[in-house]
Amino acid sequence: MPELRAQNVTGPVAYHAEGPVWWPGWGGLRYVDMLAGDLLTLRPDGGVDRLHVGDHAAVVRPRAGGGFVVGLERSVAVADADDAPVRPLATLWDDPTVRLNEGAAAPDGAFYAGGMARGERPGALYRVEPDGSSRVVLDGIRTSNGLGFSPDGSLAYYVDSATQRVDVLDVVPADEDPRGLVRRRPFVAVDPEDGTPDGLTVDADGGVWVALWGGSAVRRYSPAGVLDAEVRFPASQVSACTFGGDDLDALFVTTSRQDLDADDPREREAGSVFRVDAGVRGLPVLPFAG
């Protein structure tokens, strides 16, 4: 496998960095400091700007008409511009033992948002339409994480971390099935000794890049499910990844220091964002149509 090197571009400025996404309309890379309820934007000089949106910020994505969509603790909200207040769009549940954890927009403009169970009751993956209506796509979910789409938009790759798998689903028109994602099946399994699959992204060649929480790594799997690249990081809790840069040829990777010993010398860079010259280009982010 090729040796890929990671460069720390922010330092450990976040507690639980997650959900990186590149969008030229807001100037580049944005991600969340989830448990702080903040959206973080990487400036060209390497500094990071914060925007507080609530007690919890699970995921952020651009909107096709401007502004952004953000997953809060149990709801999805939108803002019409970067300096506009967020306003509620859809409340997905009222159970305090389940919180939003990750999400992504689909090729047809819908927004998928998944929950993480904090008790015995499982969460679910929801589809949110541009008008704010929503429905359950997958239930019985413990820790909803990565979601990304193949270059032709026909496949979706999805992680429920508790399964130790990346799964694949078919993407279908809403008039065929209103859930939009069907026929879930295993794509690759990850040995628990290597970490737990977390966030993911898909490159322009159809490769699936998966962050390994507790594994200090991001792995690339070919469209056939063959492991063909791995990047190592000086932080164990690698949470998510995305492609960015003017040519979408840089892999940006978030890490977390949630629940770690602040004095552990092995985790001094936890909470940083790293950049990797991956040798392949990514796909432009899909915006939410709402």
Coordinates of C-alpha atoms in Angstrom, one line a residue:
M1 CA 0.0 0.0 0.0
P2 CA 1.2 3.6 -0.7
E3 CA 2.6 5.5 2.3
L4 CA 0.6 8.7 2.8
R5 CA 1.6 11.3 5.3
A6 CA -0.6 13.5 7.4
Q7 CA 0.1 17.2 8.1
N8 CA -1.6 18.9 11.1
V9 CA -3.2 22.1 9.9
T10 CA -5.1 23.4 12.9
G11 CA -3.6 22.1 16.1
P12 CA -5.9 20.7 18.8
V13 CA -8.5 23.5 18.7
A14 CA -11.6 21.2 19.1
Y15 CA -12.8 18.8 21.7
H16 CA -14.8 16.6 19.4
A17 CA -14.1 17.5 15.8
E18 CA -16.4 15.8 13.3
G19 CA -18.1 16.0 9.9
P20 CA -15.6 18.0 7.7
V21 CA -17.0 19.3 4.4
W22 CA -15.5 21.4 1.7
W23 CA -17.7 24.0 -0.1
P24 CA -16.3 26.9 -2.2
G25 CA -19.4 29.0 -1.4
W26 CA -18.3 29.4 2.3
G27 CA -14.6 29.6 1.5
G28 CA -13.3 26.1 2.0
L29 CA -13.4 23.7 4.9
R30 CA -16.0 23.6 7.6
Y31 CA -16.6 21.1 10.4
V32 CA -18.2 20.8 13.8
D33 CA -17.0 20.7 17.4
M34 CA -20.0 18.6 18.1
L35 CA -20.4 18.7 21.9
A36 CA -19.7 22.4 22.0
G37 CA -22.4 23.1 19.5
D38 CA -20.1 25.0 17.2
L39 CA -19.4 25.2 13.4
L40 CA -15.7 25.7 12.7
T41 CA -14.4 27.2 9.5
L42 CA -10.7 26.9 8.5
R43 CA -9.3 30.2 7.3
P44 CA -6.6 30.4 4.6
D45 CA -4.1 31.5 7.2
G46 CA -4.7 28.3 9.2
G47 CA -6.8 30.0 11.9
V48 CA -10.2 28.6 12.8
D49 CA -13.4 30.7 13.2
R50 CA -16.3 29.5 15.4
L51 CA -20.1 29.9 15.0
H52 CA -22.2 28.7 17.9
V53 CA -25.5 27.2 16.7
G54 CA -26.8 25.4 19.8
D55 CA -26.0 22.9 22.6
H56 CA -25.1 20.3 20.0
A57 CA -24.0 20.4 16.3
A58 CA -23.9 17.0 14.7
V59 CA -23.3 17.8 11.0
V60 CA -23.3 20.7 8.6
R61 CA -23.8 20.8 4.8
P62 CA -24.4 23.6 2.3
R63 CA -27.8 24.5 0.9
A64 CA -28.2 24.8 -2.8
G65 CA -29.8 28.2 -2.5
G66 CA -27.2 29.6 0.0
G67 CA -26.6 29.2 3.7
F68 CA -26.4 25.8 5.4
V69 CA -28.3 23.0 7.0
V70 CA -27.2 21.7 10.4
G71 CA -28.1 18.8 12.6
L72 CA -28.8 19.7 16.1
E73 CA -29.5 17.4 19.0
R74 CA -32.8 16.0 17.8
S75 CA -33.7 18.2 14.9
V76 CA -32.5 19.7 11.6
A77 CA -32.3 23.4 11.2
V78 CA -31.3 25.8 8.3
A79 CA -29.7 29.2 7.9
D80 CA -30.2 31.4 4.9
A81 CA -26.6 32.8 5.1
D82 CA -23.5 32.4 7.2
D83 CA -24.5 35.4 9.4
A84 CA -28.2 34.5 9.6
P85 CA -29.7 32.7 12.6
V86 CA -30.6 29.1 12.3
R87 CA -34.3 28.2 12.2
P88 CA -36.0 24.8 12.8
L89 CA -36.9 22.7 9.8
A90 CA -37.7 19.2 11.1
T91 CA -37.8 17.7 14.6
L92 CA -37.0 14.0 14.1
W93 CA -37.8 12.7 17.6
D94 CA -38.2 13.8 21.2
D95 CA -36.4 10.9 23.0
P96 CA -33.5 12.5 25.1
T97 CA -31.7 9.1 25.0
V98 CA -31.0 9.5 21.3
R99 CA -29.1 12.3 19.6
L100 CA -28.2 13.2 16.1
N101 CA -24.7 12.1 15.2
E102 CA -24.1 12.4 11.4
G103 CA -25.7 13.1 8.1
A104 CA -25.3 14.0 4.4
A105 CA -27.3 15.3 1.4
A106 CA -28.2 12.9 -1.3
P107 CA -27.9 13.3 -5.1
D108 CA -31.6 14.2 -5.3
G109 CA -31.2 17.0 -2.7
A110 CA -32.8 15.3 0.3
F111 CA -30.9 15.3 3.6
Y112 CA -30.2 12.1 5.6
A113 CA -29.6 12.4 9.3
G114 CA -28.8 9.6 11.7
G115 CA -29.0 9.1 15.4
M116 CA -26.8 7.7 18.1
A117 CA -28.3 5.7 21.0
R118 CA -27.3 6.8 24.5
G119 CA -29.4 4.2 26.2
E120 CA -31.3 0.9 25.4
R121 CA -33.6 2.4 22.8
P122 CA -31.9 2.4 19.3
G123 CA -31.8 5.3 16.9
A124 CA -32.6 5.5 13.2
L125 CA -31.6 7.0 9.9
Y126 CA -34.0 9.6 8.7
R127 CA -34.6 11.2 5.3
V128 CA -35.6 14.9 5.4
E129 CA -37.2 16.4 2.3
P130 CA -36.7 20.0 1.3
D131 CA -40.1 21.0 2.7
G132 CA -39.1 19.6 6.1
S133 CA -41.2 16.4 6.0
S134 CA -39.3 13.3 7.2
R135 CA -39.4 9.5 7.3
V136 CA -37.4 6.7 8.8
V137 CA -35.1 5.0 6.3
L138 CA -33.3 2.5 8.6
D139 CA -34.3 1.7 12.2
G140 CA -32.5 -0.2 15.0
I141 CA -29.4 2.0 14.5
R142 CA -27.0 2.3 17.4
T143 CA -24.4 4.8 16.2
S144 CA -25.1 6.4 12.8
N145 CA -22.0 7.6 11.2
G146 CA -20.5 7.9 7.7
L147 CA -22.7 8.3 4.6
G148 CA -21.4 8.9 1.1
F149 CA -22.4 8.3 -2.5
S150 CA -20.7 6.6 -5.4
P151 CA -19.5 8.9 -8.3
D152 CA -22.5 7.9 -10.4
G153 CA -25.0 8.4 -7.5
S154 CA -26.3 4.8 -7.8
L155 CA -24.8 3.6 -4.5
A156 CA -24.7 4.8 -0.9
Y157 CA -22.1 3.7 1.6
Y158 CA -23.2 3.8 5.2
V159 CA -21.8 3.1 8.7
D160 CA -23.6 2.1 11.8
S161 CA -20.5 1.9 14.0
A162 CA -21.9 -0.8 16.3
T163 CA -21.9 -3.3 13.4
Q164 CA -18.1 -2.9 12.7
R165 CA -19.1 -2.6 9.0
V166 CA -19.4 -0.3 6.1
D167 CA -22.6 -1.2 4.3
V168 CA -23.8 -0.4 0.8
L169 CA -27.3 0.5 -0.4
D170 CA -28.9 1.1 -3.7
V171 CA -30.1 4.7 -4.4
V172 CA -33.5 4.7 -6.1
P173 CA -36.0 7.4 -7.1
A174 CA -38.5 8.5 -4.6
D175 CA -41.4 7.3 -6.8
E176 CA -39.9 3.8 -6.5
D177 CA -39.3 3.9 -2.8
P178 CA -39.8 7.1 -0.7
R179 CA -36.9 6.2 1.5
G180 CA -34.5 6.7 -1.4
L181 CA -32.0 4.0 -0.1
V182 CA -32.8 0.3 -0.3
R183 CA -31.3 -3.2 -0.2
R184 CA -28.7 -2.6 2.5
R185 CA -25.9 -5.2 2.5
P186 CA -22.3 -5.5 3.9
F187 CA -19.5 -3.8 1.9
V188 CA -16.5 -4.3 4.2
A189 CA -16.0 -5.4 7.8
V190 CA -13.4 -4.0 10.2
D191 CA -11.7 -6.0 12.9
P192 CA -12.4 -4.4 16.3
E193 CA -8.7 -4.5 17.0
D194 CA -8.1 -2.1 14.1
G195 CA -10.6 0.4 15.3
T196 CA -14.3 1.2 14.8
P197 CA -15.6 2.6 11.4
D198 CA -16.7 6.2 11.7
G199 CA -17.1 8.9 9.1
L200 CA -16.4 8.3 5.4
T201 CA -16.0 9.9 2.1
V202 CA -15.9 8.6 -1.5
D203 CA -13.3 9.6 -4.1
A204 CA -13.8 10.3 -7.9
D205 CA -12.6 6.7 -8.7
G206 CA -15.2 5.2 -6.3
G207 CA -12.8 4.4 -3.5
V208 CA -14.3 4.6 0.0
W209 CA -12.2 6.3 2.7
V210 CA -13.2 5.3 6.2
A211 CA -12.0 6.9 9.5
L212 CA -11.2 4.4 12.2
W213 CA -12.2 5.6 15.7
G214 CA -9.7 4.2 18.2
G215 CA -7.5 3.0 15.3
S216 CA -5.4 6.1 14.5
A217 CA -6.1 5.7 10.8
V218 CA -8.1 6.3 7.7
R219 CA -8.4 3.4 5.3
R220 CA -9.3 3.4 1.6
Y221 CA -11.3 0.5 0.1
S222 CA -11.6 0.0 -3.6
P223 CA -15.1 -0.2 -5.2
A224 CA -14.7 -4.0 -4.9
G225 CA -14.1 -3.7 -1.1
V226 CA -10.3 -4.3 -1.2
L227 CA -8.1 -2.4 1.3
D228 CA -5.6 -0.6 -0.8
A229 CA -4.4 2.4 1.2
E230 CA -4.0 3.5 4.9
V231 CA -3.0 6.8 6.5
R232 CA -1.8 6.8 10.1
F233 CA -2.4 9.7 12.6
P234 CA -0.8 10.8 15.9
A235 CA -4.3 10.7 17.5
S236 CA -6.3 7.6 18.2
Q237 CA -9.9 8.9 17.8
V238 CA -10.0 9.6 14.0
S239 CA -13.6 10.7 13.4
A240 CA -14.3 11.6 9.8
C241 CA -12.7 12.7 6.5
T242 CA -13.5 14.6 3.3
F243 CA -11.8 15.8 0.1
G244 CA -11.1 19.5 -0.4
G245 CA -8.8 22.1 -1.9
D246 CA -9.2 23.9 -5.2
D247 CA -8.8 20.6 -7.1
L248 CA -10.4 18.4 -4.4
D249 CA -7.1 16.5 -4.2
A250 CA -6.5 16.9 -0.4
L251 CA -8.0 14.7 2.2
F252 CA -9.0 16.6 5.4
V253 CA -9.4 14.4 8.5
T254 CA -10.9 15.3 11.9
T255 CA -9.9 13.9 15.2
S256 CA -11.3 14.0 18.7
R257 CA -10.1 14.2 22.3
Q258 CA -13.4 13.3 23.8
D259 CA -12.9 11.5 27.1
L260 CA -9.2 11.2 26.6
D261 CA -6.6 11.9 29.3
A262 CA -5.4 15.5 28.7
D263 CA -1.9 14.5 29.9
D264 CA -1.5 11.5 27.7
P265 CA 1.6 12.4 25.5
R266 CA 0.3 10.1 22.7
E267 CA -2.8 12.3 22.3
R268 CA -1.3 15.8 22.2
E269 CA -2.6 16.4 18.7
A270 CA -6.1 14.9 19.3
G271 CA -8.7 17.5 18.3
S272 CA -6.8 18.7 15.3
V273 CA -7.6 18.6 11.6
F274 CA -5.0 16.9 9.4
R275 CA -4.4 17.2 5.6
V276 CA -3.2 14.4 3.4
D277 CA -2.1 14.5 -0.2
A278 CA -4.1 11.5 -1.2
G279 CA -3.0 11.0 -4.8
V280 CA -6.7 11.0 -5.9
R281 CA -9.4 13.5 -6.2
G282 CA -12.6 13.6 -4.3
L283 CA -16.2 14.4 -5.3
P284 CA -17.9 17.8 -4.8
V285 CA -20.2 17.9 -1.8
L286 CA -23.9 17.4 -2.5
P287 CA -25.9 20.4 -1.2
F288 CA -29.3 20.1 0.5
A289 CA -32.1 21.4 -1.7
G290 CA -34.2 22.7 1.2

